[in-house]
């Protein structure tokens, strides 16, 4: 499992859409706004970052058959240095249900995506927010590009703020501040915690129950933020939601790292009908426990033996792995039982002339040659950028009335990134131990090969070796990939799971935070 499960690809910033092309795009009609847009502060048609700006618009959305009025605030808010000088402007979008009388009791969900170097666009306009992409039911792009109201949004029960870290979205460094101030596991957590203190104070949300949600590298970010907010900002949370989590700095040796991928291989092979009839005829969730048990009880100790593993046992394990993974016993033996994930993406459908996607193995790719050890490109991310890039540029400018000539960075320059001293998983455990109100939920797609579902389970096991936190931890699986919400069925299921998680983690009035 790669340490950061990054979405960033070489050359991905080449996916840009000219203004002339955008002006021709159309979108499905949204319901009328509740009131005319109200502009506050300053936004300018310029490529210079304005560290502080605000635009307010009012809208309505139907969620679960109920009409929900809301206010959308888009803008930038500074990151300050120790002397109070702005060193960056962070772009955010903040949604508040506007018919709420008691804001103190209303949950606030703080949303980050990952990369590192990725904007908040993914969950913003495809998962929890009030609009959702115009895509087909399985998540593939359709034209005309655009968006429509999200009838599964969590805005009915919680307010949401989507935050773009430095150099993502419209967020930028001010002046000559060095990137090292922002670009690293711990630097990222530190400045974002300070920024959140300002945001919560400005918007009078100190009394509100607070939740962090992060996707991909965003799970590293929010796991660290849980402790940083608690320890340095004295801000205590009710919940942390980890969507397609990374390894959270939890160490795996080479044998463990290789073995833990087998359940993901089995899920992918099942999806592409590459298993034997006995396994293929089972439902996915009925088939996987057998693979998971084999992984932990047989494969892990076998790989740990290395060259001490007897030849007969090696051959027997290769045969069983072939049965589960859908690739040949010969290829597994050639890899010494440690099948690289890049090789698996290339090998599974090699005879059919296809590769499978890294972040979602339901997607197929076409390489120049069938030979080779890895796919030429990430089929799923290329597909997603079709849908997301036009939609976010249209939505922010046309619907939320935020006008700037800055380029919205789907992926921004954040390298070099300092990934040293990553203790975010341990930090999340410590935050839970110190805060009896704090709950954690993990959401994973079975077909995610970058931040796979079984490693997400392993995280929870290793974070809580004593078992004393188990009643405040939960895991949910979905028959899709990294962005499970792109599949219509899982969009509804995922948001319902978030609603249930928030409801269950809110203490009853007067119940103290104690063990």
Short mmCIF file of C-alpha atoms in Angstrom, two decimals:
data_model
loop_
_atom_site.label_atom_id
_atom_site.label_comp_id
_atom_site.label_asym_id
_atom_site.label_seq_id
_atom_site.Cartn_x
_atom_site.Cartn_y
_atom_site.Cartn_z
CA UNK A 1 0.00 0.00 0.00
CA UNK A 2 1.53 3.30 -1.01
CA UNK A 3 2.08 5.68 1.85
CA UNK A 4 -0.05 8.52 0.49
CA UNK A 5 -2.46 6.86 -1.96
CA UNK A 6 -2.04 10.07 -3.94
CA UNK A 7 -4.40 11.10 -6.71
CA UNK A 8 -1.63 13.19 -8.26
CA UNK A 9 -0.43 12.08 -11.70
CA UNK A 10 2.48 13.31 -13.74
CA UNK A 11 1.16 15.81 -16.20
CA UNK A 12 -2.33 15.87 -14.80
CA UNK A 13 -2.43 19.65 -14.86
CA UNK A 14 -2.56 19.35 -18.65
CA UNK A 15 -6.28 18.70 -18.24
CA UNK A 16 -7.41 22.29 -18.59
CA UNK A 17 -10.46 23.76 -20.25
CA UNK A 18 -10.27 27.09 -22.06
CA UNK A 19 -12.77 29.83 -21.24
CA UNK A 20 -14.10 29.68 -24.77
CA UNK A 21 -14.89 25.99 -24.36
CA UNK A 22 -16.50 26.54 -20.97
CA UNK A 23 -18.83 29.22 -22.33
CA UNK A 24 -20.42 26.64 -24.63
CA UNK A 25 -21.11 24.11 -21.89
CA UNK A 26 -24.61 23.64 -20.60
CA UNK A 27 -25.92 22.08 -17.40
CA UNK A 28 -29.17 20.61 -16.14
CA UNK A 29 -31.37 23.33 -14.63
CA UNK A 30 -31.28 23.86 -10.88
CA UNK A 31 -34.28 25.07 -8.86
CA UNK A 32 -34.71 28.85 -8.55
CA UNK A 33 -32.62 30.60 -5.94
CA UNK A 34 -34.42 31.68 -2.80
CA UNK A 35 -33.15 35.22 -3.20
CA UNK A 36 -30.89 37.27 -5.41
CA UNK A 37 -27.15 36.92 -4.87
CA UNK A 38 -25.64 39.22 -2.27
CA UNK A 39 -22.00 40.14 -2.71
CA UNK A 40 -19.94 41.14 0.32
CA UNK A 41 -16.29 42.11 0.34
CA UNK A 42 -14.17 41.96 -2.79
CA UNK A 43 -13.57 39.49 -5.56
CA UNK A 44 -11.69 40.59 -8.63
CA UNK A 45 -11.16 39.34 -12.13
CA UNK A 46 -7.45 38.96 -11.57
CA UNK A 47 -4.83 36.25 -11.29
CA UNK A 48 -3.61 37.79 -8.02
CA UNK A 49 -4.78 36.10 -4.84
CA UNK A 50 -7.05 38.19 -2.64
CA UNK A 51 -6.32 36.80 0.88
CA UNK A 52 -9.73 37.80 2.19
CA UNK A 53 -12.95 37.90 0.17
CA UNK A 54 -16.58 36.88 0.59
CA UNK A 55 -19.51 36.25 -1.74
CA UNK A 56 -22.89 35.17 -0.35
CA UNK A 57 -25.71 33.57 -2.34
CA UNK A 58 -28.99 31.98 -1.26
CA UNK A 59 -30.44 28.73 -2.61
CA UNK A 60 -32.79 25.82 -2.02
CA UNK A 61 -32.37 22.09 -2.52
CA UNK A 62 -34.72 19.14 -2.11
CA UNK A 63 -33.23 16.44 0.15
CA UNK A 64 -35.20 13.28 0.84
CA UNK A 65 -38.35 15.04 -0.33
CA UNK A 66 -37.85 18.03 1.98
CA UNK A 67 -37.18 21.56 0.72
CA UNK A 68 -34.02 22.87 2.42
CA UNK A 69 -33.12 26.58 2.13
CA UNK A 70 -29.45 27.40 2.55
CA UNK A 71 -26.87 30.17 2.36
CA UNK A 72 -23.63 29.59 0.47
CA UNK A 73 -20.56 31.63 1.39
CA UNK A 74 -17.57 31.41 -0.92
CA UNK A 75 -14.38 33.28 -0.29
CA UNK A 76 -10.86 33.37 1.01
CA UNK A 77 -9.60 33.69 4.57
CA UNK A 78 -5.96 34.37 5.44
CA UNK A 79 -3.34 32.14 6.95
CA UNK A 80 -1.24 34.39 9.22
CA UNK A 81 2.33 34.13 10.40
CA UNK A 82 3.32 34.69 14.02
CA UNK A 83 3.47 38.45 13.43
CA UNK A 84 -0.09 38.57 12.09
CA UNK A 85 0.96 39.01 8.45
CA UNK A 86 -1.06 37.12 5.78
CA UNK A 87 1.11 34.43 4.19
CA UNK A 88 -1.62 32.65 2.21
CA UNK A 89 -5.27 32.92 1.32
CA UNK A 90 -7.36 29.75 1.64
CA UNK A 91 -10.42 29.37 -0.55
CA UNK A 92 -13.48 27.78 1.05
CA UNK A 93 -17.17 27.16 0.39
CA UNK A 94 -19.45 27.19 3.43
CA UNK A 95 -23.05 25.99 3.36
CA UNK A 96 -25.48 26.84 6.17
CA UNK A 97 -29.09 25.76 6.33
CA UNK A 98 -30.88 29.10 6.63
CA UNK A 99 -34.05 28.09 8.51
CA UNK A 100 -32.18 26.86 11.61
CA UNK A 101 -32.91 28.69 14.86
CA UNK A 102 -30.43 26.93 17.16
CA UNK A 103 -27.07 26.99 15.37
CA UNK A 104 -25.30 25.90 18.56
CA UNK A 105 -26.87 22.44 18.38
CA UNK A 106 -26.36 22.01 14.63
CA UNK A 107 -23.40 19.87 13.53
CA UNK A 108 -20.62 21.41 11.43
CA UNK A 109 -18.84 19.10 8.98
CA UNK A 110 -15.35 20.24 7.90
CA UNK A 111 -14.35 18.61 4.61
CA UNK A 112 -10.93 18.01 3.03
CA UNK A 113 -9.76 16.01 0.06
CA UNK A 114 -6.27 14.71 -0.42
CA UNK A 115 -3.43 14.39 -2.90
CA UNK A 116 -1.51 15.91 -1.20
CA UNK A 117 -2.13 18.72 -3.65
CA UNK A 118 -5.78 18.01 -4.44
CA UNK A 119 -8.64 20.49 -4.11
CA UNK A 120 -11.84 19.85 -2.16
CA UNK A 121 -13.81 19.55 -5.42
CA UNK A 122 -14.34 15.78 -5.29
CA UNK A 123 -16.55 15.42 -2.23
CA UNK A 124 -17.88 18.96 -2.67
CA UNK A 125 -19.73 18.42 -5.96
CA UNK A 126 -20.05 14.64 -5.98
CA UNK A 127 -20.80 13.50 -2.44
CA UNK A 128 -22.03 15.52 0.52
CA UNK A 129 -22.77 18.98 -0.92
CA UNK A 130 -26.03 20.40 -2.32
CA UNK A 131 -25.13 19.76 -5.96
CA UNK A 132 -23.86 16.63 -7.62
CA UNK A 133 -22.19 15.88 -10.96
CA UNK A 134 -24.13 15.14 -14.10
CA UNK A 135 -22.81 11.58 -14.62
CA UNK A 136 -24.32 8.18 -15.32
CA UNK A 137 -25.39 5.82 -12.54
CA UNK A 138 -21.98 4.13 -12.40
CA UNK A 139 -19.97 7.37 -12.38
CA UNK A 140 -18.93 7.68 -16.02
CA UNK A 141 -18.95 11.12 -17.70
CA UNK A 142 -21.81 12.21 -19.91
CA UNK A 143 -22.29 15.34 -21.97
CA UNK A 144 -23.38 18.06 -21.59
CA UNK A 145 -21.11 18.42 -18.58
CA UNK A 146 -22.62 19.98 -15.52
CA UNK A 147 -24.35 19.43 -12.19
CA UNK A 148 -27.77 19.06 -10.64
CA UNK A 149 -29.21 19.19 -7.14
CA UNK A 150 -28.04 16.48 -4.77
CA UNK A 151 -31.12 14.95 -3.19
CA UNK A 152 -28.95 12.83 -0.87
CA UNK A 153 -26.80 15.71 0.52
CA UNK A 154 -26.20 15.81 4.28
CA UNK A 155 -27.04 19.54 4.33
CA UNK A 156 -30.45 18.73 5.77
CA UNK A 157 -28.84 17.74 9.08
CA UNK A 158 -25.41 19.45 9.11
CA UNK A 159 -23.70 22.59 7.84
CA UNK A 160 -20.60 21.94 5.71
CA UNK A 161 -17.40 23.82 4.85
CA UNK A 162 -15.14 22.64 2.02
CA UNK A 163 -11.54 23.84 2.29
CA UNK A 164 -8.83 24.01 -0.38
CA UNK A 165 -5.32 23.81 1.16
CA UNK A 166 -2.55 26.03 -0.19
CA UNK A 167 -2.01 25.84 -3.98
CA UNK A 168 -5.21 23.84 -4.54
CA UNK A 169 -8.45 25.27 -5.86
CA UNK A 170 -8.13 29.07 -5.65
CA UNK A 171 -5.87 28.98 -2.56
CA UNK A 172 -2.43 30.50 -2.98
CA UNK A 173 0.69 31.62 -1.10
CA UNK A 174 0.99 35.36 -0.50
CA UNK A 175 4.38 36.93 -1.10
CA UNK A 176 7.60 34.96 -0.83
CA UNK A 177 6.66 32.59 2.00
CA UNK A 178 8.54 29.30 1.45
CA UNK A 179 6.50 26.23 0.52
CA UNK A 180 7.98 24.34 3.47
CA UNK A 181 5.64 26.37 5.67
CA UNK A 182 2.73 24.40 4.16
CA UNK A 183 3.95 21.33 2.25
CA UNK A 184 4.46 18.45 4.64
CA UNK A 185 2.48 16.09 6.85
CA UNK A 186 2.94 18.13 10.02
CA UNK A 187 3.23 21.60 8.46
CA UNK A 188 -0.08 21.00 6.68
CA UNK A 189 -1.81 19.99 9.91
CA UNK A 190 -0.39 22.90 11.90
CA UNK A 191 -1.43 25.77 9.60
CA UNK A 192 -4.84 24.26 8.85
CA UNK A 193 -5.59 23.94 12.56
CA UNK A 194 -4.78 27.63 13.03
CA UNK A 195 -6.96 28.52 10.03
CA UNK A 196 -9.85 26.48 11.40
CA UNK A 197 -9.65 28.34 14.68
CA UNK A 198 -10.13 31.58 12.75
CA UNK A 199 -12.97 30.14 10.65
CA UNK A 200 -14.87 28.74 13.63
CA UNK A 201 -14.44 31.99 15.58
CA UNK A 202 -15.47 34.23 12.68
CA UNK A 203 -18.58 32.14 12.04
CA UNK A 204 -19.52 31.69 15.70
CA UNK A 205 -19.40 27.86 15.60
CA UNK A 206 -17.57 27.10 18.84
CA UNK A 207 -20.73 25.66 20.42
CA UNK A 208 -21.54 23.38 17.47
CA UNK A 209 -20.75 19.64 17.41
CA UNK A 210 -17.87 19.34 14.93
CA UNK A 211 -16.90 16.62 12.47
CA UNK A 212 -13.91 16.23 10.18
CA UNK A 213 -14.24 14.28 6.95
CA UNK A 214 -11.26 13.53 4.74
CA UNK A 215 -10.76 11.48 1.62
CA UNK A 216 -7.54 9.74 0.51
CA UNK A 217 -4.61 11.85 1.77
CA UNK A 218 -7.30 13.92 3.42
CA UNK A 219 -7.62 11.05 5.92
CA UNK A 220 -3.98 11.58 6.93
CA UNK A 221 -4.78 15.27 7.28
CA UNK A 222 -7.92 14.93 9.42
CA UNK A 223 -6.42 12.18 11.60
CA UNK A 224 -3.61 14.55 12.51
CA UNK A 225 -5.98 17.51 12.82
CA UNK A 226 -8.09 15.69 15.40
CA UNK A 227 -5.21 15.80 17.85
CA UNK A 228 -3.79 19.14 16.73
CA UNK A 229 -7.15 20.88 17.15
CA UNK A 230 -7.59 19.26 20.53
CA UNK A 231 -4.07 19.87 21.81
CA UNK A 232 -3.19 23.26 20.30
CA UNK A 233 -6.53 24.94 19.60
CA UNK A 234 -8.52 23.36 22.47
CA UNK A 235 -11.20 22.43 19.96
CA UNK A 236 -12.84 19.05 20.64
CA UNK A 237 -14.59 16.96 17.99
CA UNK A 238 -17.52 14.56 17.97
CA UNK A 239 -16.42 12.58 14.95
CA UNK A 240 -13.86 11.89 12.24
CA UNK A 241 -14.91 10.26 8.94
CA UNK A 242 -12.16 8.60 6.89
CA UNK A 243 -13.12 8.07 3.25
CA UNK A 244 -10.70 5.71 1.44
CA UNK A 245 -7.98 6.10 4.08
CA UNK A 246 -4.22 5.96 3.63
CA UNK A 247 -1.97 3.95 5.94
CA UNK A 248 -2.07 6.86 8.46
CA UNK A 249 1.62 6.34 9.21
CA UNK A 250 0.96 2.86 10.62
CA UNK A 251 3.96 0.76 9.64
CA UNK A 252 3.72 -2.45 7.64
CA UNK A 253 6.67 -4.66 6.90
CA UNK A 254 7.20 -5.90 3.31
CA UNK A 255 5.46 -9.23 3.97
CA UNK A 256 2.42 -7.61 5.58
CA UNK A 257 2.21 -4.93 2.90
CA UNK A 258 2.21 -7.52 0.10
CA UNK A 259 -0.21 -9.92 1.80
CA UNK A 260 -2.86 -7.33 2.67
CA UNK A 261 -3.55 -6.62 -1.02
CA UNK A 262 -4.97 -10.10 -1.72
CA UNK A 263 -8.58 -9.32 -0.67
CA UNK A 264 -8.60 -6.31 -3.03
CA UNK A 265 -7.27 -8.53 -5.83
CA UNK A 266 -10.07 -11.01 -5.14
CA UNK A 267 -12.74 -8.30 -5.20
CA UNK A 268 -11.44 -6.97 -8.53
CA UNK A 269 -11.21 -10.44 -10.05
CA UNK A 270 -14.77 -11.14 -8.89
CA UNK A 271 -16.00 -7.94 -10.55
CA UNK A 272 -14.36 -8.89 -13.85
CA UNK A 273 -15.58 -12.53 -13.67
CA UNK A 274 -12.11 -14.05 -13.39
CA UNK A 275 -12.75 -16.42 -10.47
CA UNK A 276 -13.66 -20.09 -10.46
CA UNK A 277 -17.44 -20.78 -10.55
CA UNK A 278 -17.55 -21.71 -6.86
CA UNK A 279 -16.25 -18.29 -5.85
CA UNK A 280 -17.77 -16.30 -8.71
CA UNK A 281 -21.28 -17.48 -7.92
CA UNK A 282 -21.13 -16.07 -4.39
CA UNK A 283 -22.07 -12.51 -3.52
CA UNK A 284 -19.00 -10.31 -3.08
CA UNK A 285 -19.52 -9.84 0.65
CA UNK A 286 -19.98 -13.59 1.09
CA UNK A 287 -16.82 -14.42 -0.87
CA UNK A 288 -14.38 -11.97 0.73
CA UNK A 289 -14.31 -13.32 4.32
CA UNK A 290 -12.68 -16.53 3.06
CA UNK A 291 -9.96 -14.48 1.36
CA UNK A 292 -9.47 -12.25 4.40
CA UNK A 293 -9.07 -15.23 6.74
CA UNK A 294 -6.60 -16.88 4.36
CA UNK A 295 -4.63 -13.63 4.13
CA UNK A 296 -4.19 -13.18 7.86
CA UNK A 297 -3.82 -16.81 8.91
CA UNK A 298 -1.83 -18.33 6.02
CA UNK A 299 -0.38 -15.77 3.63
CA UNK A 300 1.09 -13.32 6.15
CA UNK A 301 3.13 -15.97 8.04
CA UNK A 302 4.14 -17.64 4.77
CA UNK A 303 5.54 -14.43 3.28
CA UNK A 304 7.30 -13.68 6.55
CA UNK A 305 9.31 -16.91 6.14
CA UNK A 306 10.92 -15.67 2.92
CA UNK A 307 13.43 -18.20 1.57
CA UNK A 308 12.70 -20.54 4.47
CA UNK A 309 9.29 -21.36 3.00
CA UNK A 310 9.37 -24.97 1.68
CA UNK A 311 8.93 -25.32 -2.09
CA UNK A 312 5.82 -27.49 -1.77
CA UNK A 313 4.18 -24.93 0.52
CA UNK A 314 5.21 -22.11 -1.81
CA UNK A 315 3.56 -23.85 -4.76
CA UNK A 316 0.42 -24.59 -2.76
CA UNK A 317 0.11 -20.93 -1.71
CA UNK A 318 0.64 -19.73 -5.29
CA UNK A 319 -2.19 -22.00 -6.42
CA UNK A 320 -4.54 -20.65 -3.76
CA UNK A 321 -3.57 -17.06 -4.51
CA UNK A 322 -4.28 -17.72 -8.19
CA UNK A 323 -7.72 -19.02 -7.26
CA UNK A 324 -8.45 -15.84 -5.31
CA UNK A 325 -6.73 -13.23 -7.51
CA UNK A 326 -7.67 -14.48 -10.96
CA UNK A 327 -4.13 -14.41 -12.35
CA UNK A 328 -1.93 -17.40 -13.16
CA UNK A 329 -0.05 -19.46 -10.61
CA UNK A 330 3.05 -19.07 -12.79
CA UNK A 331 2.95 -15.27 -12.66
CA UNK A 332 2.52 -15.36 -8.87
CA UNK A 333 5.53 -17.66 -8.45
CA UNK A 334 7.57 -15.38 -10.71
CA UNK A 335 6.76 -12.56 -8.29
CA UNK A 336 7.83 -14.67 -5.28
CA UNK A 337 4.23 -14.60 -3.98
CA UNK A 338 4.46 -10.81 -3.50
CA UNK A 339 2.38 -9.54 -6.41
CA UNK A 340 2.97 -5.80 -7.05
CA UNK A 341 -0.25 -3.90 -7.44
CA UNK A 342 0.95 -2.23 -10.68
CA UNK A 343 1.54 -5.67 -12.13
CA UNK A 344 -1.91 -6.86 -11.09
CA UNK A 345 -3.59 -3.89 -12.82
CA UNK A 346 -1.77 -4.85 -16.02
CA UNK A 347 -2.03 -8.63 -15.73
CA UNK A 348 -5.66 -9.35 -14.80
CA UNK A 349 -7.16 -8.44 -18.20
CA UNK A 350 -3.98 -8.65 -20.26
CA UNK A 351 -5.39 -11.39 -22.52
CA UNK A 352 -8.40 -9.17 -23.28
CA UNK A 353 -6.19 -6.19 -24.15
CA UNK A 354 -7.25 -4.05 -21.18
CA UNK A 355 -5.81 -2.75 -17.91
CA UNK A 356 -7.84 -2.02 -14.77
CA UNK A 357 -8.00 1.30 -12.95
CA UNK A 358 -5.87 2.10 -9.94
CA UNK A 359 -8.40 4.08 -7.90
CA UNK A 360 -11.39 2.12 -9.19
CA UNK A 361 -10.74 -1.23 -10.82
CA UNK A 362 -14.15 -1.29 -12.48
CA UNK A 363 -12.68 1.08 -15.07
CA UNK A 364 -10.77 -0.33 -18.06
CA UNK A 365 -7.83 1.27 -19.84
CA UNK A 366 -6.18 0.75 -23.23
CA UNK A 367 -2.38 0.56 -23.35
CA UNK A 368 -0.19 0.90 -26.42
CA UNK A 369 1.11 -2.64 -25.87
CA UNK A 370 -0.26 -5.57 -23.90
CA UNK A 371 3.26 -6.39 -22.69
CA UNK A 372 4.69 -4.58 -19.71
CA UNK A 373 4.61 -4.41 -15.92
CA UNK A 374 2.21 -1.52 -15.35
CA UNK A 375 -0.58 0.42 -17.09
CA UNK A 376 0.26 3.42 -19.26
CA UNK A 377 -2.20 5.67 -17.42
CA UNK A 378 -4.89 5.73 -14.74
CA UNK A 379 -8.09 5.00 -16.61
CA UNK A 380 -10.41 6.04 -13.78
CA UNK A 381 -8.85 9.44 -13.00
CA UNK A 382 -8.76 10.39 -16.66
CA UNK A 383 -12.46 9.57 -16.82
CA UNK A 384 -13.28 11.55 -13.68
CA UNK A 385 -11.53 14.70 -14.87
CA UNK A 386 -13.94 14.73 -17.81
CA UNK A 387 -16.79 15.36 -15.38
CA UNK A 388 -15.31 17.34 -12.51
CA UNK A 389 -13.20 20.04 -14.18
CA UNK A 390 -15.90 21.74 -16.26
CA UNK A 391 -18.50 21.37 -13.51
CA UNK A 392 -16.55 23.03 -10.67
CA UNK A 393 -15.48 25.95 -12.86
CA UNK A 394 -19.07 26.48 -14.01
CA UNK A 395 -20.58 26.05 -10.56
CA UNK A 396 -18.33 28.44 -8.62
CA UNK A 397 -18.61 31.22 -11.19
CA UNK A 398 -22.19 30.85 -12.42
CA UNK A 399 -24.05 29.51 -9.39
CA UNK A 400 -22.07 30.80 -6.41
CA UNK A 401 -21.03 34.02 -8.19
CA UNK A 402 -17.35 33.80 -7.21
CA UNK A 403 -15.49 35.46 -10.06
CA UNK A 404 -11.73 35.34 -10.41
CA UNK A 405 -9.23 34.73 -13.20
CA UNK A 406 -7.18 32.46 -10.98
CA UNK A 407 -7.09 28.92 -12.32
CA UNK A 408 -8.95 26.43 -10.15
CA UNK A 409 -6.23 23.88 -9.41
CA UNK A 410 -7.73 20.41 -9.40
CA UNK A 411 -4.17 19.40 -8.53
CA UNK A 412 -1.66 22.01 -7.47
CA UNK A 413 2.12 22.20 -7.04
CA UNK A 414 2.99 21.10 -3.50
CA UNK A 415 6.30 19.32 -4.05
CA UNK A 416 8.60 18.62 -2.36
CA UNK A 417 6.30 17.25 0.32
CA UNK A 418 7.84 16.35 3.69
CA UNK A 419 6.28 13.03 4.70
CA UNK A 420 8.58 12.43 7.67
CA UNK A 421 7.32 11.76 11.19
CA UNK A 422 3.85 10.72 10.09
CA UNK A 423 2.13 9.62 13.30
CA UNK A 424 -1.38 10.57 12.28
CA UNK A 425 -2.96 7.20 13.05
CA UNK A 426 -1.48 7.24 16.54
CA UNK A 427 -2.54 10.88 16.92
CA UNK A 428 -6.13 9.95 16.09
CA UNK A 429 -6.02 7.12 18.64
CA UNK A 430 -4.69 9.51 21.28
CA UNK A 431 -7.40 12.05 20.50
CA UNK A 432 -10.04 9.34 20.96
CA UNK A 433 -8.46 8.20 24.22
CA UNK A 434 -8.52 11.76 25.56
CA UNK A 435 -11.99 12.67 24.28
CA UNK A 436 -14.79 10.21 25.11
CA UNK A 437 -17.13 12.04 22.70
CA UNK A 438 -14.91 11.33 19.67
CA UNK A 439 -16.07 8.61 17.24
CA UNK A 440 -14.47 7.38 13.98
CA UNK A 441 -16.08 5.92 10.87
CA UNK A 442 -14.25 4.53 7.83
CA UNK A 443 -15.81 4.32 4.35
CA UNK A 444 -14.07 2.12 1.75
CA UNK A 445 -14.73 0.97 -1.78
CA UNK A 446 -13.97 -2.69 -2.45
CA UNK A 447 -12.48 -1.82 -5.87
CA UNK A 448 -10.06 0.86 -4.66
CA UNK A 449 -6.51 -0.32 -5.38
CA UNK A 450 -4.73 2.78 -4.08
CA UNK A 451 -6.25 2.93 -0.58
CA UNK A 452 -7.72 -0.55 -0.42
CA UNK A 453 -10.48 -1.64 1.91
CA UNK A 454 -8.57 -4.36 3.77
CA UNK A 455 -5.73 -2.02 4.70
CA UNK A 456 -8.41 0.35 6.02
CA UNK A 457 -9.62 -2.42 8.33
CA UNK A 458 -6.04 -3.16 9.33
CA UNK A 459 -5.62 0.50 10.34
CA UNK A 460 -8.46 0.19 12.84
CA UNK A 461 -7.08 -3.05 14.27
CA UNK A 462 -3.63 -1.52 14.82
CA UNK A 463 -4.88 1.83 16.12
CA UNK A 464 -6.77 0.04 18.89
CA UNK A 465 -4.70 -2.99 19.99
CA UNK A 466 -6.37 -3.05 23.41
CA UNK A 467 -9.88 -3.12 21.94
CA UNK A 468 -11.00 -0.35 24.30
CA UNK A 469 -12.03 1.98 21.45
CA UNK A 470 -13.92 -0.57 19.33
CA UNK A 471 -17.35 0.66 20.33
CA UNK A 472 -16.51 4.08 18.89
CA UNK A 473 -15.05 2.78 15.61
CA UNK A 474 -16.97 1.55 12.58
CA UNK A 475 -16.21 0.48 9.00
CA UNK A 476 -18.49 0.58 5.94
CA UNK A 477 -17.83 -1.05 2.56
CA UNK A 478 -19.27 -0.21 -0.88
CA UNK A 479 -19.22 -1.97 -4.25
CA UNK A 480 -17.28 0.78 -5.98
CA UNK A 481 -13.86 2.38 -5.80
CA UNK A 482 -11.92 5.24 -4.24
CA UNK A 483 -14.75 7.70 -4.85
CA UNK A 484 -17.51 5.28 -3.98
CA UNK A 485 -20.08 8.07 -4.13
CA UNK A 486 -19.78 8.32 -7.93
CA UNK A 487 -21.94 5.20 -8.13
CA UNK A 488 -25.53 6.32 -7.59
CA UNK A 489 -26.44 3.51 -5.20
CA UNK A 490 -23.39 4.25 -3.04
CA UNK A 491 -23.94 8.01 -3.13
CA UNK A 492 -27.21 7.43 -1.30
CA UNK A 493 -25.84 4.71 0.98
CA UNK A 494 -22.71 6.67 1.88
CA UNK A 495 -24.61 9.83 2.83
CA UNK A 496 -27.11 7.78 4.83
CA UNK A 497 -24.20 6.19 6.69
CA UNK A 498 -22.81 9.66 7.48
CA UNK A 499 -26.23 10.77 8.76
CA UNK A 500 -26.45 7.70 10.98
CA UNK A 501 -22.89 8.21 12.23
CA UNK A 502 -23.57 11.84 13.19
CA UNK A 503 -26.85 10.94 14.87
CA UNK A 504 -25.26 8.13 16.89
CA UNK A 505 -22.23 10.18 17.94
CA UNK A 506 -24.19 13.15 19.27
CA UNK A 507 -24.47 12.78 23.04
CA UNK A 508 -27.85 13.20 24.65
CA UNK A 509 -28.28 16.57 26.39
CA UNK A 510 -26.46 16.66 29.70
CA UNK A 511 -24.47 13.43 29.15
CA UNK A 512 -20.88 14.21 30.24
CA UNK A 513 -17.73 13.27 28.35
CA UNK A 514 -16.31 10.65 30.68
CA UNK A 515 -15.41 6.97 30.69
#
